[in-house]
PDB file of C-alpha atoms in Angstrom:
ATOM      1  CA  UNK M  30      -6.818   8.219 174.240  1.00  0.00           C
ATOM      2  CA  UNK M  31      -9.953   9.108 176.173  1.00  0.00           C
ATOM      3  CA  UNK M  32     -13.228   7.233 175.866  1.00  0.00           C
ATOM      4  CA  UNK M  33     -16.382   9.079 176.932  1.00  0.00           C
ATOM      5  CA  UNK M  34     -19.267   6.661 177.441  1.00  0.00           C
ATOM      6  CA  UNK M  35     -22.845   7.904 177.579  1.00  0.00           C
ATOM      7  CA  UNK M  36     -26.137   6.064 177.979  1.00  0.00           C
ATOM      8  CA  UNK M  37     -27.296   6.661 174.413  1.00  0.00           C
ATOM      9  CA  UNK M  38     -26.597   8.646 171.256  1.00  0.00           C
ATOM     10  CA  UNK M  39     -28.681  11.605 172.451  1.00  0.00           C
ATOM     11  CA  UNK M  40     -26.524  12.078 175.548  1.00  0.00           C
ATOM     12  CA  UNK M  41     -23.315  11.451 173.625  1.00  0.00           C
ATOM     13  CA  UNK M  42     -24.299  13.941 170.939  1.00  0.00           C
ATOM     14  CA  UNK M  43     -25.032  16.617 173.536  1.00  0.00           C
ATOM     15  CA  UNK M  44     -21.636  16.077 175.140  1.00  0.00           C
ATOM     16  CA  UNK M  45     -19.938  16.349 171.751  1.00  0.00           C
ATOM     17  CA  UNK M  46     -21.783  19.488 170.640  1.00  0.00           C
ATOM     18  CA  UNK M  47     -21.150  21.259 173.940  1.00  0.00           C
ATOM     19  CA  UNK M  48     -17.477  20.303 173.844  1.00  0.00           C
ATOM     20  CA  UNK M  49     -17.076  21.669 170.308  1.00  0.00           C
ATOM     21  CA  UNK M  50     -18.903  24.881 171.198  1.00  0.00           C
ATOM     22  CA  UNK M  51     -16.734  25.334 174.279  1.00  0.00           C
ATOM     23  CA  UNK M  52     -13.580  24.945 172.204  1.00  0.00           C
ATOM     24  CA  UNK M  53     -14.803  27.500 169.644  1.00  0.00           C
ATOM     25  CA  UNK M  54     -15.663  29.960 172.400  1.00  0.00           C
ATOM     26  CA  UNK M  55     -12.382  29.316 174.189  1.00  0.00           C
ATOM     27  CA  UNK M  56     -10.324  30.226 171.138  1.00  0.00           C
ATOM     28  CA  UNK M  57     -12.538  33.228 170.320  1.00  0.00           C
ATOM     29  CA  UNK M  58     -11.942  34.593 173.830  1.00  0.00           C
ATOM     30  CA  UNK M  59      -8.174  34.712 173.417  1.00  0.00           C
ATOM     31  CA  UNK M  60      -7.525  35.034 169.684  1.00  0.00           C
ATOM     32  CA  UNK M  61      -9.000  36.564 166.548  1.00  0.00           C
ATOM     33  CA  UNK M  62      -7.707  33.654 164.489  1.00  0.00           C
ATOM     34  CA  UNK M  63     -10.420  31.391 163.062  1.00  0.00           C
ATOM     35  CA  UNK M  64     -11.283  28.061 164.626  1.00  0.00           C
ATOM     36  CA  UNK M  65     -10.587  25.362 162.022  1.00  0.00           C
ATOM     37  CA  UNK M  66     -12.711  22.233 162.240  1.00  0.00           C
ATOM     38  CA  UNK M  67     -12.999  19.008 160.283  1.00  0.00           C
ATOM     39  CA  UNK M  68     -16.523  17.673 159.864  1.00  0.00           C
ATOM     40  CA  UNK M  69     -18.098  14.341 158.960  1.00  0.00           C
ATOM     41  CA  UNK M  70     -21.371  13.161 157.426  1.00  0.00           C
ATOM     42  CA  UNK M  71     -23.677  10.173 157.845  1.00  0.00           C
ATOM     43  CA  UNK M  72     -26.354   9.499 160.426  1.00  0.00           C
ATOM     44  CA  UNK M  73     -23.924   9.529 163.371  1.00  0.00           C
ATOM     45  CA  UNK M  74     -23.347  13.328 163.673  1.00  0.00           C
ATOM     46  CA  UNK M  75     -26.921  14.474 162.956  1.00  0.00           C
ATOM     47  CA  UNK M  76     -27.885  14.891 166.623  1.00  0.00           C
ATOM     48  CA  UNK M  77     -24.623  16.711 167.332  1.00  0.00           C
ATOM     49  CA  UNK M  78     -25.287  19.107 164.473  1.00  0.00           C
ATOM     50  CA  UNK M  79     -28.855  19.666 165.676  1.00  0.00           C
ATOM     51  CA  UNK M  80     -27.578  20.733 169.093  1.00  0.00           C
ATOM     52  CA  UNK M  81     -24.956  23.011 167.549  1.00  0.00           C
ATOM     53  CA  UNK M  82     -27.706  24.636 165.472  1.00  0.00           C
ATOM     54  CA  UNK M  83     -29.755  25.190 168.632  1.00  0.00           C
ATOM     55  CA  UNK M  84     -26.760  26.704 170.373  1.00  0.00           C
ATOM     56  CA  UNK M  85     -26.055  29.076 167.461  1.00  0.00           C
ATOM     57  CA  UNK M  86     -29.667  30.233 167.378  1.00  0.00           C
ATOM     58  CA  UNK M  87     -29.615  30.703 171.159  1.00  0.00           C
ATOM     59  CA  UNK M  88     -26.465  32.826 170.925  1.00  0.00           C
ATOM     60  CA  UNK M  89     -24.385  30.307 172.875  1.00  0.00           C
ATOM     61  CA  UNK M  90     -21.806  29.907 170.101  1.00  0.00           C
ATOM     62  CA  UNK M  91     -21.057  31.477 166.726  1.00  0.00           C
ATOM     63  CA  UNK M  92     -19.525  30.047 163.577  1.00  0.00           C
ATOM     64  CA  UNK M  93     -18.782  33.465 162.082  1.00  0.00           C
ATOM     65  CA  UNK M  94     -15.065  32.908 162.645  1.00  0.00           C
ATOM     66  CA  UNK M  95     -15.018  29.153 161.978  1.00  0.00           C
ATOM     67  CA  UNK M  96     -13.476  27.536 158.911  1.00  0.00           C
ATOM     68  CA  UNK M  97     -14.652  24.019 158.139  1.00  0.00           C
ATOM     69  CA  UNK M  98     -13.362  21.227 155.938  1.00  0.00           C
ATOM     70  CA  UNK M  99     -15.458  18.158 155.294  1.00  0.00           C
ATOM     71  CA  UNK M 100     -13.700  14.836 155.278  1.00  0.00           C
ATOM     72  CA  UNK M 101     -15.048  13.299 152.079  1.00  0.00           C
ATOM     73  CA  UNK M 102     -17.294  13.371 149.024  1.00  0.00           C
ATOM     74  CA  UNK M 103     -18.400  10.888 146.378  1.00  0.00           C
ATOM     75  CA  UNK M 104     -16.769  11.010 142.951  1.00  0.00           C
ATOM     76  CA  UNK M 105     -19.111  11.799 140.079  1.00  0.00           C
ATOM     77  CA  UNK M 106     -22.228  12.476 142.140  1.00  0.00           C
ATOM     78  CA  UNK M 107     -23.819  15.831 141.221  1.00  0.00           C
ATOM     79  CA  UNK M 108     -23.532  18.428 143.962  1.00  0.00           C
ATOM     80  CA  UNK M 109     -27.311  18.847 143.984  1.00  0.00           C
ATOM     81  CA  UNK M 110     -27.913  15.099 144.404  1.00  0.00           C
ATOM     82  CA  UNK M 111     -29.725  14.590 147.737  1.00  0.00           C
ATOM     83  CA  UNK M 112     -27.071  12.079 148.843  1.00  0.00           C
ATOM     84  CA  UNK M 113     -24.052  14.187 147.992  1.00  0.00           C
ATOM     85  CA  UNK M 114     -22.188  15.324 151.058  1.00  0.00           C
ATOM     86  CA  UNK M 115     -22.602  18.907 149.881  1.00  0.00           C
ATOM     87  CA  UNK M 116     -26.370  18.431 150.159  1.00  0.00           C
ATOM     88  CA  UNK M 117     -26.084  16.621 153.480  1.00  0.00           C
ATOM     89  CA  UNK M 118     -24.010  19.312 155.159  1.00  0.00           C
ATOM     90  CA  UNK M 119     -26.249  22.140 154.017  1.00  0.00           C
ATOM     91  CA  UNK M 120     -29.384  20.267 155.063  1.00  0.00           C
ATOM     92  CA  UNK M 121     -28.153  19.287 158.514  1.00  0.00           C
ATOM     93  CA  UNK M 122     -25.829  22.160 159.439  1.00  0.00           C
ATOM     94  CA  UNK M 123     -24.692  24.943 157.110  1.00  0.00           C
ATOM     95  CA  UNK M 124     -28.130  26.273 156.134  1.00  0.00           C
ATOM     96  CA  UNK M 125     -28.939  26.833 159.807  1.00  0.00           C
ATOM     97  CA  UNK M 126     -25.801  28.444 161.258  1.00  0.00           C
ATOM     98  CA  UNK M 127     -23.855  31.653 160.731  1.00  0.00           C
ATOM     99  CA  UNK M 128     -20.703  30.237 159.128  1.00  0.00           C
ATOM    100  CA  UNK M 129     -19.777  32.383 156.091  1.00  0.00           C
ATOM    101  CA  UNK M 130     -20.109  30.532 152.790  1.00  0.00           C
ATOM    102  CA  UNK M 131     -16.493  31.290 151.908  1.00  0.00           C
ATOM    103  CA  UNK M 132     -15.348  29.440 155.047  1.00  0.00           C
ATOM    104  CA  UNK M 133     -17.024  26.184 154.017  1.00  0.00           C
ATOM    105  CA  UNK M 134     -14.827  23.673 152.205  1.00  0.00           C
ATOM    106  CA  UNK M 135     -16.043  20.399 150.692  1.00  0.00           C
ATOM    107  CA  UNK M 136     -14.130  18.330 148.165  1.00  0.00           C
ATOM    108  CA  UNK M 137     -15.351  18.609 144.575  1.00  0.00           C
ATOM    109  CA  UNK M 138     -16.098  15.114 143.325  1.00  0.00           C
ATOM    110  CA  UNK M 139     -16.683  16.488 139.837  1.00  0.00           C
ATOM    111  CA  UNK M 140     -13.426  18.405 139.500  1.00  0.00           C
ATOM    112  CA  UNK M 141     -11.747  17.980 136.100  1.00  0.00           C
ATOM    113  CA  UNK M 142      -8.524  16.931 137.811  1.00  0.00           C
ATOM    114  CA  UNK M 143      -9.293  14.988 140.981  1.00  0.00           C
ATOM    115  CA  UNK M 144      -5.646  14.656 141.949  1.00  0.00           C
ATOM    116  CA  UNK M 145      -5.145  18.405 141.746  1.00  0.00           C
ATOM    117  CA  UNK M 146      -8.314  18.933 143.794  1.00  0.00           C
ATOM    118  CA  UNK M 147      -6.924  16.694 146.544  1.00  0.00           C
ATOM    119  CA  UNK M 148      -3.583  18.495 146.582  1.00  0.00           C
ATOM    120  CA  UNK M 149      -5.312  21.874 146.723  1.00  0.00           C
ATOM    121  CA  UNK M 150      -7.438  20.685 149.654  1.00  0.00           C
ATOM    122  CA  UNK M 151      -4.380  19.782 151.706  1.00  0.00           C
ATOM    123  CA  UNK M 152      -2.824  23.156 150.892  1.00  0.00           C
ATOM    124  CA  UNK M 153      -6.017  24.965 151.902  1.00  0.00           C
ATOM    125  CA  UNK M 154      -6.041  23.166 155.265  1.00  0.00           C
ATOM    126  CA  UNK M 155      -2.446  24.199 155.860  1.00  0.00           C
ATOM    127  CA  UNK M 156      -3.134  27.782 154.772  1.00  0.00           C
ATOM    128  CA  UNK M 157      -6.003  27.981 157.280  1.00  0.00           C
ATOM    129  CA  UNK M 158      -3.570  27.074 160.042  1.00  0.00           C
ATOM    130  CA  UNK M 159      -4.361  23.384 160.402  1.00  0.00           C
ATOM    131  CA  UNK M 160      -7.204  21.784 162.304  1.00  0.00           C
ATOM    132  CA  UNK M 161      -7.992  22.840 165.843  1.00  0.00           C
ATOM    133  CA  UNK M 162     -10.393  19.912 166.057  1.00  0.00           C
ATOM    134  CA  UNK M 163     -11.515  17.121 163.765  1.00  0.00           C
ATOM    135  CA  UNK M 164     -14.908  15.455 164.276  1.00  0.00           C
ATOM    136  CA  UNK M 165     -15.225  12.022 162.697  1.00  0.00           C
ATOM    137  CA  UNK M 166     -17.304   8.895 162.730  1.00  0.00           C
ATOM    138  CA  UNK M 167     -16.254   5.272 162.465  1.00  0.00           C
ATOM    139  CA  UNK M 168     -17.273   2.632 159.948  1.00  0.00           C
ATOM    140  CA  UNK M 169     -18.379  -0.831 160.955  1.00  0.00           C
ATOM    141  CA  UNK M 170     -15.021  -2.161 159.746  1.00  0.00           C
ATOM    142  CA  UNK M 171     -13.100   0.516 161.658  1.00  0.00           C
ATOM    143  CA  UNK M 172     -12.495   2.928 158.819  1.00  0.00           C
ATOM    144  CA  UNK M 173     -12.325   6.667 159.352  1.00  0.00           C
ATOM    145  CA  UNK M 174     -13.549   8.960 156.571  1.00  0.00           C
ATOM    146  CA  UNK M 175     -13.266   6.745 153.486  1.00  0.00           C
ATOM    147  CA  UNK M 176      -9.939   5.283 154.560  1.00  0.00           C
ATOM    148  CA  UNK M 177     -10.907   1.658 154.060  1.00  0.00           C
ATOM    149  CA  UNK M 178      -9.029  -1.222 155.718  1.00  0.00           C
ATOM    150  CA  UNK M 179      -5.379  -1.351 154.619  1.00  0.00           C
ATOM    151  CA  UNK M 180      -5.214   2.363 153.870  1.00  0.00           C
ATOM    152  CA  UNK M 181      -1.893   3.800 154.937  1.00  0.00           C
ATOM    153  CA  UNK M 182      -1.855   5.502 158.311  1.00  0.00           C
ATOM    154  CA  UNK M 183       0.334   8.123 156.607  1.00  0.00           C
ATOM    155  CA  UNK M 184      -2.242   8.766 153.864  1.00  0.00           C
ATOM    156  CA  UNK M 185      -3.342  12.236 152.817  1.00  0.00           C
ATOM    157  CA  UNK M 186      -6.312  13.515 150.798  1.00  0.00           C
ATOM    158  CA  UNK M 187      -6.791  11.375 147.724  1.00  0.00           C
ATOM    159  CA  UNK M 188      -9.230   9.430 145.538  1.00  0.00           C
ATOM    160  CA  UNK M 189     -10.183   6.068 147.035  1.00  0.00           C
ATOM    161  CA  UNK M 190     -12.061   3.010 145.800  1.00  0.00           C
ATOM    162  CA  UNK M 191     -14.881   1.960 148.105  1.00  0.00           C
ATOM    163  CA  UNK M 192     -15.271  -1.643 149.174  1.00  0.00           C
ATOM    164  CA  UNK M 193     -18.479  -3.481 148.516  1.00  0.00           C
ATOM    165  CA  UNK M 194     -19.064  -3.639 152.280  1.00  0.00           C
ATOM    166  CA  UNK M 195     -18.981   0.147 152.536  1.00  0.00           C
ATOM    167  CA  UNK M 196     -21.238   0.543 149.512  1.00  0.00           C
ATOM    168  CA  UNK M 197     -23.709  -1.937 150.986  1.00  0.00           C
ATOM    169  CA  UNK M 198     -23.774  -0.040 154.288  1.00  0.00           C
ATOM    170  CA  UNK M 199     -24.446   3.218 152.407  1.00  0.00           C
ATOM    171  CA  UNK M 200     -27.036   1.587 150.124  1.00  0.00           C
ATOM    172  CA  UNK M 201     -29.762   2.643 152.560  1.00  0.00           C
ATOM    173  CA  UNK M 202     -29.324   6.154 151.174  1.00  0.00           C
ATOM    174  CA  UNK M 203     -29.563   4.940 147.560  1.00  0.00           C
ATOM    175  CA  UNK M 204     -32.878   3.055 147.436  1.00  0.00           C
ATOM    176  CA  UNK M 205     -31.250   0.028 149.079  1.00  0.00           C
ATOM    177  CA  UNK M 206     -29.201  -0.698 145.946  1.00  0.00           C
ATOM    178  CA  UNK M 207     -25.469  -0.880 146.662  1.00  0.00           C
ATOM    179  CA  UNK M 208     -24.661  -0.600 142.962  1.00  0.00           C
ATOM    180  CA  UNK M 209     -26.128   2.913 142.957  1.00  0.00           C
ATOM    181  CA  UNK M 210     -23.540   3.971 145.522  1.00  0.00           C
ATOM    182  CA  UNK M 211     -20.568   5.561 143.707  1.00  0.00           C
ATOM    183  CA  UNK M 212     -17.590   3.218 143.487  1.00  0.00           C
ATOM    184  CA  UNK M 213     -15.104   5.965 144.287  1.00  0.00           C
ATOM    185  CA  UNK M 214     -14.841   8.859 146.676  1.00  0.00           C
ATOM    186  CA  UNK M 215     -12.435  11.597 147.625  1.00  0.00           C
ATOM    187  CA  UNK M 216     -11.284  11.464 151.218  1.00  0.00           C
ATOM    188  CA  UNK M 217      -8.913  13.142 153.592  1.00  0.00           C
ATOM    189  CA  UNK M 218      -6.241  10.700 154.691  1.00  0.00           C
ATOM    190  CA  UNK M 219      -5.642   9.161 158.084  1.00  0.00           C
ATOM    191  CA  UNK M 220      -2.658  11.470 158.574  1.00  0.00           C
ATOM    192  CA  UNK M 221      -4.805  14.457 157.569  1.00  0.00           C
ATOM    193  CA  UNK M 222      -7.231  13.669 160.388  1.00  0.00           C
ATOM    194  CA  UNK M 223      -4.501  12.924 162.909  1.00  0.00           C
ATOM    195  CA  UNK M 224      -2.747  16.216 162.120  1.00  0.00           C
ATOM    196  CA  UNK M 225      -5.503  17.992 164.078  1.00  0.00           C
ATOM    197  CA  UNK M 226      -4.708  19.347 167.524  1.00  0.00           C
ATOM    198  CA  UNK M 227      -7.695  17.356 168.786  1.00  0.00           C
ATOM    199  CA  UNK M 228      -9.667  14.497 167.264  1.00  0.00           C
ATOM    200  CA  UNK M 229     -13.118  13.402 168.405  1.00  0.00           C
ATOM    201  CA  UNK M 230     -14.560  10.182 167.018  1.00  0.00           C
ATOM    202  CA  UNK M 231     -18.243   9.490 167.700  1.00  0.00           C
ATOM    203  CA  UNK M 232     -19.891   6.058 167.541  1.00  0.00           C
ATOM    204  CA  UNK M 233     -23.375   4.861 168.419  1.00  0.00           C
ATOM    205  CA  UNK M 234     -24.957   1.432 168.498  1.00  0.00           C
ATOM    206  CA  UNK M 235     -23.973  -2.210 168.650  1.00  0.00           C
ATOM    207  CA  UNK M 236     -22.973  -2.270 164.977  1.00  0.00           C
ATOM    208  CA  UNK M 237     -19.921  -0.198 165.904  1.00  0.00           C
ATOM    209  CA  UNK M 238     -18.913  -2.409 168.858  1.00  0.00           C
ATOM    210  CA  UNK M 239     -16.442  -4.603 166.973  1.00  0.00           C
ATOM    211  CA  UNK M 240     -14.787  -1.603 165.344  1.00  0.00           C
ATOM    212  CA  UNK M 241     -14.438   0.173 168.677  1.00  0.00           C
ATOM    213  CA  UNK M 242     -12.912  -2.893 170.300  1.00  0.00           C
ATOM    214  CA  UNK M 243     -10.298  -3.054 167.529  1.00  0.00           C
ATOM    215  CA  UNK M 244      -9.695   0.700 167.689  1.00  0.00           C
ATOM    216  CA  UNK M 245      -9.267   0.822 171.468  1.00  0.00           C
ATOM    217  CA  UNK M 246      -7.862  -2.554 172.494  1.00  0.00           C
ATOM    218  CA  UNK M 247      -6.337  -3.873 169.290  1.00  0.00           C
ATOM    219  CA  UNK M 248      -2.970  -2.987 167.792  1.00  0.00           C
ATOM    220  CA  UNK M 249      -2.532   0.195 165.810  1.00  0.00           C
ATOM    221  CA  UNK M 250      -2.962  -1.107 162.299  1.00  0.00           C
ATOM    222  CA  UNK M 251      -3.928  -0.132 158.776  1.00  0.00           C
ATOM    223  CA  UNK M 252      -6.529  -2.912 159.027  1.00  0.00           C
ATOM    224  CA  UNK M 253      -8.539  -0.678 161.406  1.00  0.00           C
ATOM    225  CA  UNK M 254      -7.584   2.811 160.286  1.00  0.00           C
ATOM    226  CA  UNK M 255      -9.258   4.591 163.212  1.00  0.00           C
ATOM    227  CA  UNK M 256      -6.793   2.746 165.470  1.00  0.00           C
ATOM    228  CA  UNK M 257      -4.305   5.430 164.446  1.00  0.00           C
ATOM    229  CA  UNK M 258      -6.007   7.523 167.116  1.00  0.00           C
ATOM    230  CA  UNK M 259      -4.053   5.510 169.695  1.00  0.00           C
ATOM    231  CA  UNK M 260      -0.945   7.547 168.875  1.00  0.00           C
ATOM    232  CA  UNK M 261      -2.687  10.917 169.004  1.00  0.00           C
ATOM    233  CA  UNK M 262      -1.903  13.103 172.036  1.00  0.00           C
ATOM    234  CA  UNK M 263      -5.475  14.417 172.251  1.00  0.00           C
ATOM    235  CA  UNK M 264      -7.749  11.757 170.801  1.00  0.00           C
ATOM    236  CA  UNK M 265     -11.215  11.135 172.225  1.00  0.00           C
ATOM    237  CA  UNK M 266     -13.868   8.573 171.379  1.00  0.00           C
ATOM    238  CA  UNK M 267     -17.430   9.455 172.394  1.00  0.00           C
ATOM    239  CA  UNK M 268     -19.775   6.476 172.323  1.00  0.00           C
ATOM    240  CA  UNK M 269     -22.890   4.966 173.859  1.00  0.00           C
ATOM    241  CA  UNK M 270     -23.295   1.881 176.020  1.00  0.00           C
ATOM    242  CA  UNK M 271     -24.160  -0.348 173.060  1.00  0.00           C
ATOM    243  CA  UNK M 272     -21.053   0.642 171.140  1.00  0.00           C
ATOM    244  CA  UNK M 273     -18.747  -0.521 173.950  1.00  0.00           C
ATOM    245  CA  UNK M 274     -20.420  -3.906 174.249  1.00  0.00           C
ATOM    246  CA  UNK M 275     -17.330  -5.819 173.148  1.00  0.00           C
ATOM    247  CA  UNK M 276     -14.775  -3.997 175.300  1.00  0.00           C
ATOM    248  CA  UNK M 277     -13.176  -5.895 178.145  1.00  0.00           C
ATOM    249  CA  UNK M 278     -14.865  -5.218 181.470  1.00  0.00           C
ATOM    250  CA  UNK M 279     -11.662  -3.757 182.876  1.00  0.00           C
ATOM    251  CA  UNK M 280     -11.282  -1.424 179.892  1.00  0.00           C
ATOM    252  CA  UNK M 281     -14.838  -0.190 180.400  1.00  0.00           C
ATOM    253  CA  UNK M 282     -14.248   0.359 184.113  1.00  0.00           C
ATOM    254  CA  UNK M 283     -10.983   2.174 183.444  1.00  0.00           C
ATOM    255  CA  UNK M 284     -12.495   4.737 181.096  1.00  0.00           C
ATOM    256  CA  UNK M 285     -15.496   5.321 183.361  1.00  0.00           C
ATOM    257  CA  UNK M 286     -13.184   5.768 186.354  1.00  0.00           C
ATOM    258  CA  UNK M 287     -10.910   8.203 184.508  1.00  0.00           C
ATOM    259  CA  UNK M 288     -13.829  10.370 183.437  1.00  0.00           C
ATOM    260  CA  UNK M 289     -15.274  10.350 186.956  1.00  0.00           C
ATOM    261  CA  UNK M 290     -11.918  11.349 188.430  1.00  0.00           C
ATOM    262  CA  UNK M 291     -11.416  14.183 185.944  1.00  0.00           C
ATOM    263  CA  UNK M 292     -14.920  15.521 186.482  1.00  0.00           C
ATOM    264  CA  UNK M 293     -14.534  15.336 190.231  1.00  0.00           C
ATOM    265  CA  UNK M 294     -17.436  12.922 190.674  1.00  0.00           C
TER     266      UNK M 294
END
């Protein structure tokens, strides 16, 4: 596991966007196969998406040969609802880049058969060739996507029940009322995320410090589902100074030293 530590979310988001763009360009230079990426929602990736939009408009990267799969969606929330993840992704990314509409995949939380929708999603990921890179965030309790504590690390795309804690955190998007937050969601599983060739988890702010400590220094456990990243051969956490506030001093120094050595500084 690598941990990239930046001063703040702005610097961390720039690093993340430039890394993603470089990976897209790298594959485009040597193959005509599409770049397959997993994407997340929430406030954490907004600055990363803004930089990717700038880069697309500046001609520094193109999404014309990118296939994307979003990690989750609420069950029962209309697609046009402003807080649906369909709406979020179009507002903050898809409406501003050149990714073809047919390459965009988001789970249908209103599908007549949710189980079949989840199975079809996994098959579509496999048919696309699997993820080249998965971009995810981290919940305050250490969950990735909607894989709440005690989700299996071998889990795949499925319907999940959201904890009250998660609904309370997301209540800020629903007039501050946690009961307005849907009680269920559809989510890729931990194993779905970890099947990617590369995984990047981004985290900003002191509210994520406890989760990052558990993910980095704690045991790999279904209690902190993002801790599964410990076993990934190409897992990276990008965070700011506040988010690493609970790491041991020696852990902090180690990751800073490794990055400095690899960058030649």
